[in-house]
């Protein structure tokens, strides 16, 4: 006798949770929402898996495909960000995870790793297949190693486009995929229509007293224009307007699911929230526990302007100088609005096709030239190595520090130009690292969970700012000339081929034309017209005009009119 047990869906989820607990894994999903200046709304998703076992061959919540890559290439830390758009630090403050436009990847391998470059290129190729990106184009010519850590590698591809092909495999790494929980809000059509969106994968060990845990955070940063999503020319927003759907089911594998709403901007422009929070943190963070169907919206009354309370103490911008395509300059500005000096580290990685002049490097603070505290320069090499520049500065209080260097525009081989050569070449962002007071911004994201960041009370914390990318135009050959030559040559050949082919393949033969009734009538009318003209002319002059009269024998040799004239003569005789 065979007994068949039917297990409900809830029982299966409970079984998976029990199996996952045997591997000491925890999973949480969180969403942080914050209204920004000028009516934008910032949404930050974070899905966190923490496990105690350092082997990823057997896991329930940790994605197997990513765990195999981490084990195979001896990865100790990993950060991958795929971003579209530009984060405006001066207007929006600091994001939870700062990332430049395009693709960015950094990794730290285990200290006992021998051939780091081999593992680095293997890692980028594996992640390229996992996330459907172009990370396989990373090589020694667009990546660098840290000056203080030989097992650290970094690279970015500013030209990389982020699309649905990246979001779909990213969501498959989640324990509940995109069917339940907060991940069900990540509709590809809504995500890629945002003013700014960024996908991230962050893996790191958390060690304390010799015992380590391993953390995997999958993050999504989205910035929406509330006027664009409301369709009513106001700043009202809701989950349905931003993501196209509401929350209906929670993820049963998550230890907890929470939504946090930053209401700090209520002091300048109060707005109404559709649901009362479960509790409030620090008087300005509304916390909602998700247990089932949930919907959240906000009504912003007039005046429809949202002003951020805390401006960033440190922000940057970057641009190029010069004109023409012979010489140029690169300028990075760092603004310190704090009342105290700040120690900052600036890292510039400049492509090999922009050779810089080290003797033109100049650092000024409020227009006065200063000497950096430390400086590391690694010259680049054509098609082999980038130019690496690391500068440690002390930023004076309420100052503007400017770093400038001159460079050349070089000629590339014609095979090295992209298909749209006149579009230009993308230059990656610079990195600015500094330690600022924790109360300088409304929220910091340096801990595992958002709830831990909200409750943190430390004095200082480290920020990492990424400047904007820019495009330069190198001396570009006229790629349209071969096209014009091909078109001209093909036209000449086509025009010459027809007559030459006819002359060389056809034989000329003289034949007697056959009688054509239509032509006979036309020729008859012409003959009568000519005869009438001759008669009128003879009457005026009084002299007869001689008319050529053809004999039947002569007419028979005429190819066409001979037959016509003979027919006409017969009709005339009758």
PDB file of C-alpha atoms in Angstrom, residues 2-180:
ATOM      1  CA  UNK A   2       1.402   3.357  -1.034  1.00  0.00           C
ATOM      2  CA  UNK A   3       0.514   6.471   0.908  1.00  0.00           C
ATOM      3  CA  UNK A   4       0.563   9.794  -0.933  1.00  0.00           C
ATOM      4  CA  UNK A   5       0.803  12.926   1.160  1.00  0.00           C
ATOM      5  CA  UNK A   6      -0.311  16.221  -0.305  1.00  0.00           C
ATOM      6  CA  UNK A   7       1.623  19.120   1.129  1.00  0.00           C
ATOM      7  CA  UNK A   8       0.293  22.629   0.926  1.00  0.00           C
ATOM      8  CA  UNK A   9       2.360  25.529  -0.345  1.00  0.00           C
ATOM      9  CA  UNK A  10       2.733  26.869   3.172  1.00  0.00           C
ATOM     10  CA  UNK A  11       4.074  23.517   4.366  1.00  0.00           C
ATOM     11  CA  UNK A  12       6.670  23.516   1.595  1.00  0.00           C
ATOM     12  CA  UNK A  13       7.844  26.997   2.576  1.00  0.00           C
ATOM     13  CA  UNK A  14       8.113  25.900   6.205  1.00  0.00           C
ATOM     14  CA  UNK A  15      10.147  22.883   5.115  1.00  0.00           C
ATOM     15  CA  UNK A  16      12.544  25.126   3.199  1.00  0.00           C
ATOM     16  CA  UNK A  17      12.863  27.391   6.218  1.00  0.00           C
ATOM     17  CA  UNK A  18      13.699  24.392   8.416  1.00  0.00           C
ATOM     18  CA  UNK A  19      16.334  23.179   5.959  1.00  0.00           C
ATOM     19  CA  UNK A  20      17.781  26.696   5.688  1.00  0.00           C
ATOM     20  CA  UNK A  21      18.031  26.983   9.460  1.00  0.00           C
ATOM     21  CA  UNK A  22      20.307  23.936   9.526  1.00  0.00           C
ATOM     22  CA  UNK A  23      22.834  25.952   7.523  1.00  0.00           C
ATOM     23  CA  UNK A  24      22.465  28.998   9.865  1.00  0.00           C
ATOM     24  CA  UNK A  25      21.194  31.351   7.184  1.00  0.00           C
ATOM     25  CA  UNK A  26      18.973  34.391   7.677  1.00  0.00           C
ATOM     26  CA  UNK A  27      17.173  36.479   5.094  1.00  0.00           C
ATOM     27  CA  UNK A  28      15.591  39.918   5.360  1.00  0.00           C
ATOM     28  CA  UNK A  29      14.101  42.349   2.875  1.00  0.00           C
ATOM     29  CA  UNK A  30      13.781  46.088   3.434  1.00  0.00           C
ATOM     30  CA  UNK A  31      12.633  49.164   1.535  1.00  0.00           C
ATOM     31  CA  UNK A  32      13.644  52.704   2.421  1.00  0.00           C
ATOM     32  CA  UNK A  33      11.680  55.615   0.891  1.00  0.00           C
ATOM     33  CA  UNK A  34      12.760  59.231   1.132  1.00  0.00           C
ATOM     34  CA  UNK A  35      11.332  62.332  -0.626  1.00  0.00           C
ATOM     35  CA  UNK A  36      14.167  64.351  -2.144  1.00  0.00           C
ATOM     36  CA  UNK A  37      14.502  67.963  -3.174  1.00  0.00           C
ATOM     37  CA  UNK A  38      12.608  69.315  -6.208  1.00  0.00           C
ATOM     38  CA  UNK A  39       9.909  66.660  -5.950  1.00  0.00           C
ATOM     39  CA  UNK A  40      11.918  63.478  -6.525  1.00  0.00           C
ATOM     40  CA  UNK A  41      11.344  60.303  -4.497  1.00  0.00           C
ATOM     41  CA  UNK A  42      14.203  57.958  -3.597  1.00  0.00           C
ATOM     42  CA  UNK A  43      13.521  54.236  -3.072  1.00  0.00           C
ATOM     43  CA  UNK A  44      16.217  51.878  -1.832  1.00  0.00           C
ATOM     44  CA  UNK A  45      15.628  48.110  -1.767  1.00  0.00           C
ATOM     45  CA  UNK A  46      17.932  45.848   0.214  1.00  0.00           C
ATOM     46  CA  UNK A  47      17.773  42.043   0.312  1.00  0.00           C
ATOM     47  CA  UNK A  48      20.257  40.578   2.805  1.00  0.00           C
ATOM     48  CA  UNK A  49      21.380  36.982   3.306  1.00  0.00           C
ATOM     49  CA  UNK A  50      23.759  36.214   6.185  1.00  0.00           C
ATOM     50  CA  UNK A  51      25.268  32.761   6.702  1.00  0.00           C
ATOM     51  CA  UNK A  52      27.883  31.386   9.064  1.00  0.00           C
ATOM     52  CA  UNK A  53      29.381  28.618   6.923  1.00  0.00           C
ATOM     53  CA  UNK A  54      32.269  29.684   4.666  1.00  0.00           C
ATOM     54  CA  UNK A  55      31.496  26.944   2.134  1.00  0.00           C
ATOM     55  CA  UNK A  56      28.824  27.781  -0.417  1.00  0.00           C
ATOM     56  CA  UNK A  57      28.406  24.313  -1.888  1.00  0.00           C
ATOM     57  CA  UNK A  58      25.357  23.614   0.292  1.00  0.00           C
ATOM     58  CA  UNK A  59      22.976  26.490   0.924  1.00  0.00           C
ATOM     59  CA  UNK A  60      19.279  27.207   0.838  1.00  0.00           C
ATOM     60  CA  UNK A  61      19.006  30.995   0.784  1.00  0.00           C
ATOM     61  CA  UNK A  62      22.400  31.929  -0.639  1.00  0.00           C
ATOM     62  CA  UNK A  63      22.336  31.684  -4.485  1.00  0.00           C
ATOM     63  CA  UNK A  64      24.262  28.614  -5.653  1.00  0.00           C
ATOM     64  CA  UNK A  65      25.463  30.168  -8.921  1.00  0.00           C
ATOM     65  CA  UNK A  66      27.084  33.103  -7.141  1.00  0.00           C
ATOM     66  CA  UNK A  67      28.451  30.885  -4.366  1.00  0.00           C
ATOM     67  CA  UNK A  68      30.221  28.667  -6.905  1.00  0.00           C
ATOM     68  CA  UNK A  69      31.892  31.724  -8.452  1.00  0.00           C
ATOM     69  CA  UNK A  70      33.026  32.995  -5.047  1.00  0.00           C
ATOM     70  CA  UNK A  71      34.494  29.604  -4.123  1.00  0.00           C
ATOM     71  CA  UNK A  72      36.171  28.946  -7.446  1.00  0.00           C
ATOM     72  CA  UNK A  73      37.993  32.282  -7.735  1.00  0.00           C
ATOM     73  CA  UNK A  74      38.870  32.687  -4.022  1.00  0.00           C
ATOM     74  CA  UNK A  75      36.881  35.901  -3.584  1.00  0.00           C
ATOM     75  CA  UNK A  76      36.943  37.512  -0.144  1.00  0.00           C
ATOM     76  CA  UNK A  77      34.925  40.658  -1.016  1.00  0.00           C
ATOM     77  CA  UNK A  78      32.918  41.580  -4.087  1.00  0.00           C
ATOM     78  CA  UNK A  79      31.036  44.686  -5.215  1.00  0.00           C
ATOM     79  CA  UNK A  80      29.190  44.920  -8.531  1.00  0.00           C
ATOM     80  CA  UNK A  81      27.032  47.904  -9.530  1.00  0.00           C
ATOM     81  CA  UNK A  82      25.111  48.469 -12.766  1.00  0.00           C
ATOM     82  CA  UNK A  83      23.852  52.043 -12.937  1.00  0.00           C
ATOM     83  CA  UNK A  84      21.990  54.272 -15.350  1.00  0.00           C
ATOM     84  CA  UNK A  85      21.698  57.985 -14.632  1.00  0.00           C
ATOM     85  CA  UNK A  86      23.539  60.495 -12.468  1.00  0.00           C
ATOM     86  CA  UNK A  87      23.106  60.958  -8.729  1.00  0.00           C
ATOM     87  CA  UNK A  88      23.008  64.669  -7.780  1.00  0.00           C
ATOM     88  CA  UNK A  89      24.850  64.872  -4.470  1.00  0.00           C
ATOM     89  CA  UNK A  90      24.366  68.596  -4.000  1.00  0.00           C
ATOM     90  CA  UNK A  91      20.568  68.398  -4.341  1.00  0.00           C
ATOM     91  CA  UNK A  92      19.790  64.883  -3.103  1.00  0.00           C
ATOM     92  CA  UNK A  93      22.427  64.257  -0.444  1.00  0.00           C
ATOM     93  CA  UNK A  94      24.162  60.889  -0.151  1.00  0.00           C
ATOM     94  CA  UNK A  95      22.689  57.666  -1.541  1.00  0.00           C
ATOM     95  CA  UNK A  96      22.730  54.385   0.309  1.00  0.00           C
ATOM     96  CA  UNK A  97      25.191  52.976  -2.244  1.00  0.00           C
ATOM     97  CA  UNK A  98      27.075  55.431  -4.436  1.00  0.00           C
ATOM     98  CA  UNK A  99      27.827  54.135  -7.927  1.00  0.00           C
ATOM     99  CA  UNK A 100      28.860  55.826 -11.192  1.00  0.00           C
ATOM    100  CA  UNK A 101      27.042  55.418 -14.481  1.00  0.00           C
ATOM    101  CA  UNK A 102      27.781  52.188 -16.305  1.00  0.00           C
ATOM    102  CA  UNK A 103      29.247  49.035 -14.786  1.00  0.00           C
ATOM    103  CA  UNK A 104      31.577  49.067 -11.786  1.00  0.00           C
ATOM    104  CA  UNK A 105      33.235  46.078 -10.149  1.00  0.00           C
ATOM    105  CA  UNK A 106      35.763  45.715  -7.355  1.00  0.00           C
ATOM    106  CA  UNK A 107      37.011  42.555  -5.675  1.00  0.00           C
ATOM    107  CA  UNK A 108      39.414  41.538  -2.951  1.00  0.00           C
ATOM    108  CA  UNK A 109      40.807  38.023  -3.094  1.00  0.00           C
ATOM    109  CA  UNK A 110      42.170  35.880  -0.302  1.00  0.00           C
ATOM    110  CA  UNK A 111      45.679  36.763   0.822  1.00  0.00           C
ATOM    111  CA  UNK A 112      47.070  33.365  -0.186  1.00  0.00           C
ATOM    112  CA  UNK A 113      45.928  33.783  -3.814  1.00  0.00           C
ATOM    113  CA  UNK A 114      48.937  33.375  -6.097  1.00  0.00           C
ATOM    114  CA  UNK A 115      47.949  34.547  -9.582  1.00  0.00           C
ATOM    115  CA  UNK A 116      45.572  37.387  -8.730  1.00  0.00           C
ATOM    116  CA  UNK A 117      45.200  38.640 -12.301  1.00  0.00           C
ATOM    117  CA  UNK A 118      44.160  35.201 -13.545  1.00  0.00           C
ATOM    118  CA  UNK A 119      41.467  34.953 -10.866  1.00  0.00           C
ATOM    119  CA  UNK A 120      40.401  38.550 -11.569  1.00  0.00           C
ATOM    120  CA  UNK A 121      39.812  37.944 -15.272  1.00  0.00           C
ATOM    121  CA  UNK A 122      38.103  34.635 -14.547  1.00  0.00           C
ATOM    122  CA  UNK A 123      35.809  36.355 -12.050  1.00  0.00           C
ATOM    123  CA  UNK A 124      34.799  39.109 -14.485  1.00  0.00           C
ATOM    124  CA  UNK A 125      34.077  36.594 -17.241  1.00  0.00           C
ATOM    125  CA  UNK A 126      31.955  34.455 -14.923  1.00  0.00           C
ATOM    126  CA  UNK A 127      29.966  37.467 -13.682  1.00  0.00           C
ATOM    127  CA  UNK A 128      29.524  38.604 -17.269  1.00  0.00           C
ATOM    128  CA  UNK A 129      27.692  35.388 -18.047  1.00  0.00           C
ATOM    129  CA  UNK A 130      25.758  35.412 -14.772  1.00  0.00           C
ATOM    130  CA  UNK A 131      24.432  38.984 -15.114  1.00  0.00           C
ATOM    131  CA  UNK A 132      24.412  39.315 -18.936  1.00  0.00           C
ATOM    132  CA  UNK A 133      26.861  42.226 -18.901  1.00  0.00           C
ATOM    133  CA  UNK A 134      30.020  43.206 -20.786  1.00  0.00           C
ATOM    134  CA  UNK A 135      32.365  42.609 -17.850  1.00  0.00           C
ATOM    135  CA  UNK A 136      34.309  40.194 -20.054  1.00  0.00           C
ATOM    136  CA  UNK A 137      35.843  43.262 -21.759  1.00  0.00           C
ATOM    137  CA  UNK A 138      37.774  44.066 -18.578  1.00  0.00           C
ATOM    138  CA  UNK A 139      41.522  43.618 -18.973  1.00  0.00           C
ATOM    139  CA  UNK A 140      44.767  45.154 -17.755  1.00  0.00           C
ATOM    140  CA  UNK A 141      44.176  48.233 -19.919  1.00  0.00           C
ATOM    141  CA  UNK A 142      41.055  49.316 -17.977  1.00  0.00           C
ATOM    142  CA  UNK A 143      41.605  48.000 -14.424  1.00  0.00           C
ATOM    143  CA  UNK A 144      44.074  48.621 -11.621  1.00  0.00           C
ATOM    144  CA  UNK A 145      45.237  47.205  -8.312  1.00  0.00           C
ATOM    145  CA  UNK A 146      45.371  49.087  -5.038  1.00  0.00           C
ATOM    146  CA  UNK A 147      48.668  50.662  -4.054  1.00  0.00           C
ATOM    147  CA  UNK A 148      48.365  49.247  -0.524  1.00  0.00           C
ATOM    148  CA  UNK A 149      46.699  45.891  -1.234  1.00  0.00           C
ATOM    149  CA  UNK A 150      48.046  43.530  -3.880  1.00  0.00           C
ATOM    150  CA  UNK A 151      44.912  41.326  -3.873  1.00  0.00           C
ATOM    151  CA  UNK A 152      42.512  44.197  -4.619  1.00  0.00           C
ATOM    152  CA  UNK A 153      41.289  44.921  -8.159  1.00  0.00           C
ATOM    153  CA  UNK A 154      38.973  47.607  -9.537  1.00  0.00           C
ATOM    154  CA  UNK A 155      37.505  48.451 -12.930  1.00  0.00           C
ATOM    155  CA  UNK A 156      34.575  50.288 -14.457  1.00  0.00           C
ATOM    156  CA  UNK A 157      32.929  50.353 -17.874  1.00  0.00           C
ATOM    157  CA  UNK A 158      31.216  53.759 -18.192  1.00  0.00           C
ATOM    158  CA  UNK A 159      29.688  52.877 -21.561  1.00  0.00           C
ATOM    159  CA  UNK A 160      27.729  49.870 -20.232  1.00  0.00           C
ATOM    160  CA  UNK A 161      23.947  50.130 -20.638  1.00  0.00           C
ATOM    161  CA  UNK A 162      21.633  48.676 -17.986  1.00  0.00           C
ATOM    162  CA  UNK A 163      18.493  46.975 -19.282  1.00  0.00           C
ATOM    163  CA  UNK A 164      16.041  44.141 -18.619  1.00  0.00           C
ATOM    164  CA  UNK A 165      18.693  41.564 -19.540  1.00  0.00           C
ATOM    165  CA  UNK A 166      20.533  42.554 -16.344  1.00  0.00           C
ATOM    166  CA  UNK A 167      17.500  42.859 -14.056  1.00  0.00           C
ATOM    167  CA  UNK A 168      16.075  39.416 -14.844  1.00  0.00           C
ATOM    168  CA  UNK A 169      19.150  37.348 -13.807  1.00  0.00           C
ATOM    169  CA  UNK A 170      19.661  39.676 -10.848  1.00  0.00           C
ATOM    170  CA  UNK A 171      16.165  38.876  -9.525  1.00  0.00           C
ATOM    171  CA  UNK A 172      16.743  35.145  -9.981  1.00  0.00           C
ATOM    172  CA  UNK A 173      19.426  35.314  -7.278  1.00  0.00           C
ATOM    173  CA  UNK A 174      16.804  36.250  -4.662  1.00  0.00           C
ATOM    174  CA  UNK A 175      15.341  33.491  -2.450  1.00  0.00           C
ATOM    175  CA  UNK A 176      11.758  34.365  -3.461  1.00  0.00           C
ATOM    176  CA  UNK A 177      12.630  35.430  -6.992  1.00  0.00           C
ATOM    177  CA  UNK A 178      10.220  38.199  -8.059  1.00  0.00           C
ATOM    178  CA  UNK A 179       6.939  36.511  -7.183  1.00  0.00           C
ATOM    179  CA  UNK A 180       6.608  37.414  -3.504  1.00  0.00           C
TER     180      UNK A 180
END
